[in-house]
Every structure is written in structure tokens, then in C-alpha cells.
Short mmCIF file of C-alpha atoms in Angstrom, two decimals:
data_model
loop_
_atom_site.label_atom_id
_atom_site.label_comp_id
_atom_site.label_asym_id
_atom_site.label_seq_id
_atom_site.Cartn_x
_atom_site.Cartn_y
_atom_site.Cartn_z
CA MET K 267 -0.05 -0.25 -0.08
CA ARG K 268 1.93 2.94 -1.45
CA PHE K 269 0.78 6.36 0.62
CA PHE K 270 0.08 9.95 -0.69
CA ARG K 271 2.81 12.81 0.37
CA ARG K 272 2.45 16.46 -0.05
CA HIS K 273 3.95 17.19 -2.85
CA PRO K 274 6.56 20.72 -2.53
CA LEU K 275 5.27 21.67 -6.28
CA PHE K 276 1.99 22.96 -5.51
CA VAL K 277 2.65 25.69 -3.14
CA VAL K 278 5.30 26.74 -5.30
CA VAL K 279 2.57 26.39 -8.27
CA LEU K 280 0.29 29.01 -5.47
CA LEU K 281 2.90 31.34 -4.96
CA CYS K 282 3.02 31.58 -9.03
CA ALA K 283 -0.55 32.05 -9.41
CA ALA K 284 -0.50 34.58 -5.88
CA ALA K 285 1.99 36.55 -7.74
CA VAL K 286 -0.23 36.83 -11.14
CA LEU K 287 -3.05 37.76 -9.03
CA VAL K 288 -1.07 40.84 -7.20
CA ALA K 289 0.17 42.19 -10.23
CA ARG K 290 -2.65 43.78 -11.14
CA PRO K 291 -2.50 46.34 -14.86
CA THR K 292 -4.54 49.01 -15.57
CA ALA K 293 -5.88 50.16 -18.75
CA ALA K 294 -4.59 53.06 -20.79
CA GLY K 295 -5.50 56.05 -19.74
CA SER K 296 -7.24 58.73 -22.55
CA ASP K 297 -5.39 61.93 -22.80
CA GLY K 298 -2.97 62.16 -25.24
CA GLY K 299 0.20 61.60 -23.26
CA GLY K 300 -0.06 64.82 -21.36
CA VAL K 301 -1.75 66.81 -24.08
CA PRO K 302 -5.59 67.44 -23.69
CA GLY K 303 -8.58 66.57 -25.93
CA ALA K 304 -6.71 65.81 -29.09
CA PRO K 305 -3.25 65.21 -29.33
CA GLY K 306 -0.79 66.75 -31.42
CA VAL K 307 2.52 66.26 -32.91
CA ALA K 308 4.35 65.62 -29.79
CA GLY K 309 1.11 64.19 -27.69
CA ALA K 310 0.51 61.36 -30.41
CA SER K 311 4.07 59.78 -30.64
CA ALA K 312 4.14 59.84 -26.71
CA GLN K 313 0.59 58.45 -26.75
CA VAL K 314 1.76 55.45 -29.41
CA ALA K 315 5.06 54.55 -27.49
CA ARG K 316 3.72 55.07 -24.11
CA LEU K 317 0.37 52.57 -25.45
CA PHE K 318 3.69 50.14 -27.45
CA GLU K 319 5.05 49.72 -23.48
CA GLU K 320 1.35 49.44 -21.80
CA ALA K 321 0.41 46.47 -24.47
CA ALA K 322 3.98 45.19 -24.01
CA VAL K 323 3.34 44.51 -20.19
CA ALA K 324 -0.66 43.54 -20.32
CA THR K 325 0.87 40.99 -23.40
CA GLN K 326 3.28 39.54 -20.96
CA GLN K 327 0.54 39.70 -18.13
CA TYR K 328 -1.81 37.71 -19.76
CA GLU K 329 0.65 35.10 -21.01
CA ALA K 330 1.68 34.69 -17.42
CA GLY K 331 -1.18 34.10 -16.16
CA ARG K 332 -2.74 31.38 -19.06
CA ARG K 333 0.40 29.74 -18.02
CA ALA K 334 -0.42 30.03 -14.45
CA ALA K 335 -3.74 28.54 -14.45
CA GLU K 336 -2.98 26.11 -17.15
CA THR K 337 -0.64 24.30 -14.89
CA GLN K 338 -3.20 25.23 -11.42
CA LYS K 339 -5.36 23.59 -14.36
CA ALA K 340 -3.03 20.77 -14.51
CA GLU K 341 -2.89 20.88 -10.61
CA ALA K 342 -5.61 19.77 -9.47
CA GLU K 343 -6.46 16.94 -12.63
CA ARG K 344 -3.37 15.16 -10.83
CA LEU K 345 -4.75 15.24 -7.58
CA GLU K 346 -8.41 14.46 -9.23
CA THR K 347 -6.70 10.63 -10.18
CA LEU K 348 -5.15 10.08 -7.14
CA LEU K 349 -7.85 11.03 -5.56
CA ALA K 350 -9.60 8.48 -7.69
CA ARG K 351 -6.82 5.55 -6.94
CA GLU K 352 -6.78 6.46 -3.19
CA ARG K 353 -11.00 5.75 -3.16
CA LYS K 354 -9.99 2.43 -5.05
CA GLN K 355 -7.79 1.62 -2.73
CA ILE K 356 -9.74 1.93 0.77
CA ALA K 357 -12.38 0.49 -1.20
CA VAL K 358 -10.30 -2.52 -1.60
CA LEU K 359 -9.03 -2.63 1.99
CA ASN K 360 -12.79 -2.80 3.08
CA ALA K 361 -13.95 -5.45 1.22
CA ASP K 362 -10.42 -6.97 2.82
CA LEU K 363 -11.84 -6.28 6.02
CA GLY K 364 -14.93 -8.26 5.87
CA ARG K 365 -13.85 -11.21 4.14
CA ILE K 366 -11.76 -11.12 7.09
CA ALA K 367 -15.13 -10.58 9.47
CA ARG K 368 -16.66 -13.27 7.87
CA ALA K 369 -14.05 -16.05 7.94
CA GLN K 370 -13.96 -15.46 12.30
CA TYR K 371 -17.19 -15.59 12.21
CA ARG K 372 -16.84 -18.79 10.22
CA GLU K 373 -14.31 -20.14 12.22
CA GLY K 374 -15.99 -19.34 15.82
CA GLY K 375 -16.02 -15.39 15.91
CA GLY K 376 -19.64 -15.45 17.21
CA VAL K 377 -18.90 -18.18 20.65
CA PRO K 378 -17.42 -16.20 23.33
CA TYR K 379 -13.75 -15.99 23.81
CA THR K 380 -13.64 -17.51 27.24
CA ALA K 381 -15.91 -20.52 25.93
CA GLN K 382 -13.25 -21.17 22.96
CA MET K 383 -10.59 -21.93 25.76
CA LEU K 384 -12.53 -24.27 27.25
CA LEU K 385 -13.69 -25.72 25.09
CA ALA K 386 -10.62 -25.46 22.97
CA GLU K 387 -8.01 -28.85 22.83
CA ASP K 388 -5.20 -26.44 22.82
CA PRO K 389 -5.73 -23.09 24.30
CA GLY K 390 -2.11 -22.07 23.25
CA GLU K 391 -2.83 -22.44 19.58
CA LEU K 392 -6.65 -21.06 19.72
CA MET K 393 -4.41 -17.95 21.94
CA ARG K 394 -2.22 -17.71 18.70
CA GLY K 395 -4.66 -17.69 16.09
CA ARG K 396 -6.91 -15.19 18.05
CA ARG K 397 -3.86 -13.07 18.00
CA ALA K 398 -3.11 -13.45 15.17
CA ALA K 399 -6.50 -12.53 13.42
CA TRP K 400 -6.39 -9.76 16.16
CA GLN K 401 -3.08 -7.67 14.59
CA ALA K 402 -4.68 -8.31 11.29
CA ASP K 403 -7.20 -6.80 12.34
CA LEU K 404 -5.39 -4.29 13.49
CA ALA K 405 -3.31 -3.10 11.05
CA VAL K 406 -6.14 -3.26 8.40
CA ASN K 407 -8.19 -0.06 10.76
CA ASN K 408 -4.42 0.66 10.14
CA ALA K 409 -4.35 0.96 7.33
CA VAL K 410 -8.12 2.13 6.60
CA THR K 411 -7.17 5.18 8.91
CA LYS K 412 -3.92 5.85 7.26
CA SER K 413 -6.15 6.44 3.61
CA ARG K 414 -8.67 8.04 4.79
CA ARG K 415 -6.89 10.80 6.10
CA ALA K 416 -4.88 10.17 2.84
CA GLU K 417 -7.86 10.94 0.70
CA ALA K 418 -9.41 13.79 2.72
CA ARG K 419 -5.53 15.49 2.56
CA LEU K 420 -6.39 15.31 -1.66
CA ALA K 421 -9.09 16.56 -1.28
CA ALA K 422 -8.00 19.45 0.54
CA ASP K 423 -5.60 19.68 -2.16
CA GLU K 424 -7.67 19.07 -4.68
CA ALA K 425 -10.16 22.25 -3.95
CA LYS K 426 -7.30 24.82 -3.06
CA ALA K 427 -5.81 24.01 -6.55
CA ALA K 428 -9.24 24.39 -7.78
CA THR K 429 -10.66 27.31 -6.41
CA ALA K 430 -6.65 29.00 -7.73
CA TRP K 431 -7.12 27.89 -11.48
CA GLN K 432 -10.39 29.42 -11.37
CA ALA K 433 -9.42 32.46 -9.77
CA LEU K 434 -6.70 32.51 -12.34
CA GLU K 435 -9.05 32.03 -15.13
CA GLN K 436 -11.00 34.63 -13.90
CA ARG K 437 -8.39 37.27 -13.54
CA ASN K 438 -7.35 36.44 -16.33
CA THR K 439 -10.13 37.49 -18.03
CA GLU K 440 -9.91 40.22 -16.86
CA LEU K 441 -6.22 40.63 -18.52
CA SER K 442 -7.28 40.22 -21.84
CA GLY K 443 -10.13 43.38 -21.21
CA ILE K 444 -7.42 45.46 -20.29
CA LYS K 445 -5.40 43.98 -23.35
CA GLN K 446 -8.33 44.39 -26.07
CA ALA K 447 -8.78 47.59 -24.09
CA ILE K 448 -5.31 49.90 -24.86
CA GLN K 449 -4.51 47.66 -27.84
CA LYS K 450 -7.87 49.64 -29.19
CA LYS K 451 -6.70 53.31 -27.95
CA LEU K 452 -3.15 52.02 -28.88
CA GLU K 453 -4.80 51.43 -32.87
CA GLU K 454 -6.15 54.89 -32.40
CA ALA K 455 -3.59 56.94 -31.44
CA GLN K 456 -1.20 55.03 -34.24
CA TRP K 457 -4.17 56.82 -36.95
CA THR K 458 -3.88 59.39 -35.73
CA LEU K 459 -0.16 59.88 -35.46
CA GLN K 460 -0.29 59.25 -39.17
CA GLY K 461 -2.76 61.84 -40.44
CA GLN K 462 -1.12 64.18 -39.00
CA ALA K 463 2.14 62.43 -40.73
CA ASP K 464 -0.17 63.09 -43.77
CA ALA K 465 -0.78 66.38 -43.69
CA ALA K 466 3.16 67.15 -42.99
CA VAL K 467 3.98 65.43 -45.99
CA ALA K 468 0.99 66.84 -47.71
CA ALA K 469 1.86 70.27 -47.17
CA GLY K 470 5.21 69.21 -47.87
CA ALA K 471 7.34 70.63 -44.41
CA CYS K 472 8.50 68.50 -41.29
CA ARG K 473 6.46 69.78 -38.10
CA GLY K 474 9.51 69.33 -36.74
CA ALA K 475 11.90 66.84 -34.20
CA VAL K 476 9.19 65.11 -31.49
CA ARG K 477 11.78 64.38 -28.61
CA LEU K 478 10.80 61.40 -27.09
CA ASP K 479 12.09 59.16 -24.36
CA GLN K 480 14.86 56.24 -25.05
CA PRO K 481 14.78 53.17 -23.94
CA ASP K 482 16.87 52.36 -20.49
CA SER K 483 18.83 50.65 -21.92
CA ARG K 484 20.78 51.62 -24.99
CA SER K 485 22.84 49.72 -26.92
CA THR K 486 26.01 48.35 -26.32
CA SER K 487 26.90 47.15 -29.95
CA ALA K 488 28.65 49.49 -32.61
CA TRP K 489 26.09 48.49 -35.35
CA VAL K 490 21.87 47.10 -34.71
CA ALA K 491 19.34 46.62 -36.36
CA PRO K 492 16.99 49.61 -38.15
CA VAL K 493 14.44 47.98 -36.08
CA GLU K 494 13.97 45.73 -32.18
CA THR K 495 10.93 43.51 -33.33
CA TYR K 496 9.74 43.24 -37.21
CA GLU K 497 9.26 41.17 -39.54
CA LEU K 498 11.62 41.15 -43.30
CA SER K 499 9.34 41.67 -46.35
CA ALA K 500 10.79 43.63 -49.88
CA GLY K 501 14.07 42.37 -50.46
CA TYR K 502 16.78 44.30 -52.18
CA GLY K 503 15.84 44.03 -55.58
CA SER K 504 12.19 43.10 -55.99
CA GLY K 505 10.31 44.11 -59.55
CA GLY K 506 7.14 44.88 -59.40
CA GLU K 507 3.65 47.11 -60.00
CA ARG K 508 5.18 49.63 -56.91
CA TRP K 509 8.53 50.50 -58.29
CA ALA K 510 9.37 52.14 -61.30
CA ARG K 511 12.56 49.74 -61.64
CA ARG K 512 13.90 47.01 -58.63
CA HIS K 513 13.43 47.51 -55.04
CA THR K 514 16.14 49.78 -53.90
CA GLY K 515 16.36 48.61 -49.97
CA GLN K 516 15.11 46.92 -47.74
CA ASP K 517 11.89 46.60 -45.91
CA PHE K 518 10.73 45.99 -42.55
CA ALA K 519 7.00 45.15 -41.67
CA VAL K 520 6.51 46.84 -38.26
CA PRO K 521 2.76 48.60 -37.16
CA ILE K 522 2.62 51.63 -36.91
CA GLY K 523 4.40 54.58 -34.36
CA THR K 524 6.99 51.29 -33.33
CA PRO K 525 10.55 52.87 -32.56
CA VAL K 526 13.50 53.12 -35.50
CA ARG K 527 16.54 53.02 -34.26
CA ALA K 528 20.41 54.45 -36.11
CA VAL K 529 22.47 51.62 -37.50
CA GLY K 530 24.98 52.46 -35.73
CA GLU K 531 27.18 56.06 -34.88
CA GLY K 532 26.39 58.66 -37.44
CA ARG K 533 24.91 62.21 -38.50
CA VAL K 534 21.80 63.57 -39.87
CA VAL K 535 21.91 64.94 -43.32
CA LYS K 536 18.90 64.75 -43.78
CA VAL K 537 15.11 65.42 -42.63
CA SER K 538 12.26 65.44 -45.56
CA CYS K 539 8.70 65.12 -45.64
CA GLY K 540 7.55 64.65 -49.30
CA GLY K 541 7.71 62.49 -52.34
CA ALA K 542 7.26 58.94 -53.23
CA PHE K 543 9.47 58.11 -49.89
CA GLY K 544 7.23 60.62 -47.51
CA MET K 545 8.56 61.58 -44.26
CA GLU K 546 12.93 60.53 -44.23
CA ILE K 547 15.82 60.42 -42.96
CA VAL K 548 19.13 60.08 -44.49
CA VAL K 549 22.51 59.63 -41.67
CA HIS K 550 25.30 59.37 -42.47
CA HIS K 551 28.31 56.82 -40.94
CA ALA K 552 31.55 57.01 -39.84
CA ASP K 553 32.65 54.44 -42.63
CA GLY K 554 31.68 56.65 -45.40
CA TYR K 555 28.19 55.07 -46.28
CA TYR K 556 24.60 56.90 -45.61
CA THR K 557 21.20 55.09 -44.88
CA GLN K 558 18.04 56.10 -45.06
CA TYR K 559 15.11 55.01 -42.82
CA ALA K 560 11.48 56.37 -45.18
CA HIS K 561 7.34 56.28 -44.87
CA LEU K 562 8.30 57.31 -41.55
CA ALA K 563 4.79 58.77 -39.39
CA ALA K 564 7.27 60.97 -36.65
CA VAL K 565 10.58 61.94 -36.71
CA THR K 566 12.87 62.41 -33.20
CA VAL K 567 15.84 64.25 -34.69
CA ASP K 568 16.92 67.65 -36.64
CA GLN K 569 18.91 67.80 -39.15
CA GLY K 570 22.93 68.37 -38.19
CA GLU K 571 22.60 66.08 -34.68
CA ARG K 572 25.01 63.90 -34.01
CA VAL K 573 22.78 60.16 -33.29
CA ALA K 574 24.20 56.79 -31.27
CA PRO K 575 23.67 53.04 -32.15
CA GLY K 576 20.25 51.90 -31.35
CA GLN K 577 18.60 55.68 -30.85
CA TRP K 578 15.02 56.08 -30.98
CA ILE K 579 15.22 58.91 -34.56
CA GLY K 580 11.46 57.52 -36.06
CA GLN K 581 8.31 56.36 -35.70
CA SER K 582 7.88 53.49 -38.45
CA GLY K 583 4.25 54.70 -40.51
CA THR K 584 3.09 54.65 -44.43
CA THR K 585 3.86 58.06 -45.92
CA GLY K 586 4.82 58.31 -49.08
CA ASN K 587 4.58 55.53 -51.51
CA SER K 588 3.03 53.40 -49.20
CA THR K 589 1.14 50.69 -49.56
CA GLY K 590 1.36 49.32 -45.91
CA PRO K 591 2.20 50.06 -42.81
CA HIS K 592 6.57 49.83 -42.84
CA LEU K 593 9.96 50.77 -42.45
CA HIS K 594 12.18 51.03 -45.44
CA PHE K 595 15.53 50.77 -44.85
CA GLU K 596 18.24 51.75 -47.11
CA VAL K 597 22.05 51.73 -47.85
CA ARG K 598 23.96 54.54 -50.09
CA VAL K 599 27.18 55.13 -50.92
CA THR K 600 26.02 59.10 -51.84
CA PRO K 601 23.07 60.21 -50.13
CA GLU K 602 21.07 60.57 -53.09
CA MET K 603 18.12 57.65 -54.05
CA GLY K 604 19.99 55.82 -56.56
CA SER K 605 23.59 55.14 -55.15
CA GLY K 606 22.06 51.90 -53.24
CA VAL K 607 23.70 48.78 -52.03
CA ASP K 608 22.27 45.80 -50.43
CA PRO K 609 21.87 46.13 -47.47
CA VAL K 610 21.09 42.45 -45.41
CA PRO K 611 24.81 41.74 -46.42
CA TRP K 612 26.19 45.53 -45.67
CA LEU K 613 24.64 44.90 -42.18
CA LEU K 614 25.83 41.37 -41.61
CA GLN K 615 29.29 42.75 -42.27
CA HIS K 616 29.27 44.79 -39.60
CA GLY K 617 27.51 42.10 -36.85
CA VAL K 618 23.74 42.56 -37.59
CA GLU K 619 22.41 39.58 -39.22
CA LEU K 620 18.74 39.89 -40.20
#
């Protein structure tokens, strides 16, 4: 007979569950990054950047809650399996106890013990038999008692696990609602930002750099990818109806407002708002090459400004000749269009693998 012992994993799971329940994000505010009413250029840019961060936190908490709920549900199911096994073992023990009682009755258990001793031909043998029967009864009773205690512990643990799982499920529903609310606000802010960028491009005049809080940890690498998280879309040399000639850069499919980073140290030699590239930035690097960042929704640097690797220099968008939100990135030997080289091997030579 194997008896159930308490498992330390159960305590760990409950602690994790408690941590998820305590971590309660709040839905994003309705202001424009500190600007009341309809946000201006700086307000919309800051609001998008803030909502990106809040959406990331909400997603992380939602995923943590979902994983914790799945773990807790699995723990409840495991305990239910152990509980069913204990119940079967108790039923077997009870059946064995009944058989022993019936056998004792058939063998003279109904006759008083004193009379059995007087009538027995060998009282010593009788006493040994009675002692063996008593020990068997005691062992069975002890086993049943222990098994019932184990069953009670299992039932209590199962109830705790089920309660924690239900609480996590409820919390995950709340987290999902918060996540959706932030995502809705983010989408609205993104298109507000894009609308302002389209107006600037139509006017052919940039409204000046938007100063955003830079990320806490700057890159320690000399060269980085122009965006942190992305999907590669049209590559260098691609053909199609969208371009008069071959595609001159590498496209990164990213949402509107995604921070765009300087791939390396350099100086901003061009900030433009108009034409096929929409809102664009060109940076000159120490090795003589130039990098272009086009179809932006906002710029966060001024012409002539020096930039560091990984510094946010703009926000992605879909201005100019663009069919959807993305960053168009070029590497050139001159600051002008027509001198581009394939950005992918160029970045690889600088230690950046896309």
C-alpha cells in the first residue's frame, strides 16, 4: 500500500498564482500623452510609444496568467487522479476487512472467547490464532485510517487547486479585457499619428523633431538592426508594379509608431517630408556609407544632429508611396537615391544578422 505525500510543487504553483493575481495592470488613460483633448504631434507620438509599452506589459501579464492557469488546472487534474486511486484502494481494503470478519465468524468468532478457550483441545494454539486475527484486524484498520487521512488531504489540496485555477481564469478574463482596451487605444493613437504625418507630407514641410524618452538601456553594440522586432517583407532588388525599377532597399513590416533606430553612430544629413519616400531621414556614418529610413510617421531628430547606435530617430508609418505600415531601409554610397547597395549583407558585415 503506497500512501500519498504532499508535493512541494503545489506550494510553488500557488505562489506563482498569487504573484499573477497581485500584478494588476491598469488600462491606458485617455489623454494624449499629457496633452488634453486631441493630441498634437508630440502628444500622439508619445501616446503611441507609451501604449506600445503598456500593451507589451499587458500581453506579458496575460501570457503569464494563462500559463499559470494551465499549470494550476493540470495540478487539479493530477490530484483528482490520485484521489480516485486512493478511493479504489480504500474500497479494496474495506472488502478485505469484510472477508476477514466473515471468516472469523465462520471459524467460531460468534462464540465467546472464554468458551472457545474452555472447549479448545489446545488453548495455546487458540490464543496464537486469536492473536494473529487481532493483529490482522489492527493492521487493516490502521491502513484504512491512514488511507482515509490521505484521501482527506488530497480532497483539500484538490479543492485549493481548483479554487486557484478558477481565480486565475477570472483574472485572465480581466487581463484580456485590459489588453483589448489598450490595443484599441493604441490603434486609435496610431492612426491619429499617421493622419498628422500625412498632413505634414502633403504640405511638404516637417513639423520639427518630436522628443521621445529614449529606452532605458542603450545598445552596447556598434551596429544594430533599424527596428527591434519585425518581419522582413520586400527585399533589395525585388520587382513589381509598386516600383518604377527594382526595389532599392529592405522593407521591415512593423506597426505604425514602432521606434526606428539608428543602425550605427553618425550624423543626420537629411530630414524630409514629401515625395515618394514620405517622411524620411538620412544618416551619414563614419565608414562613408549613408542609411535611409523612409515612410515614417514621425521624426525625433533634427538635421545636423549626431546619433548613437540604437538611438530612436523616428517612428515607422506609411507615408509617401506606401501600401501599408513598414520601414523602408536603404544603404547608400551617397546621400541620394540611386546609389543603394543591398542592406542585408552590408549589415551582416557589421555584425547584424536579420
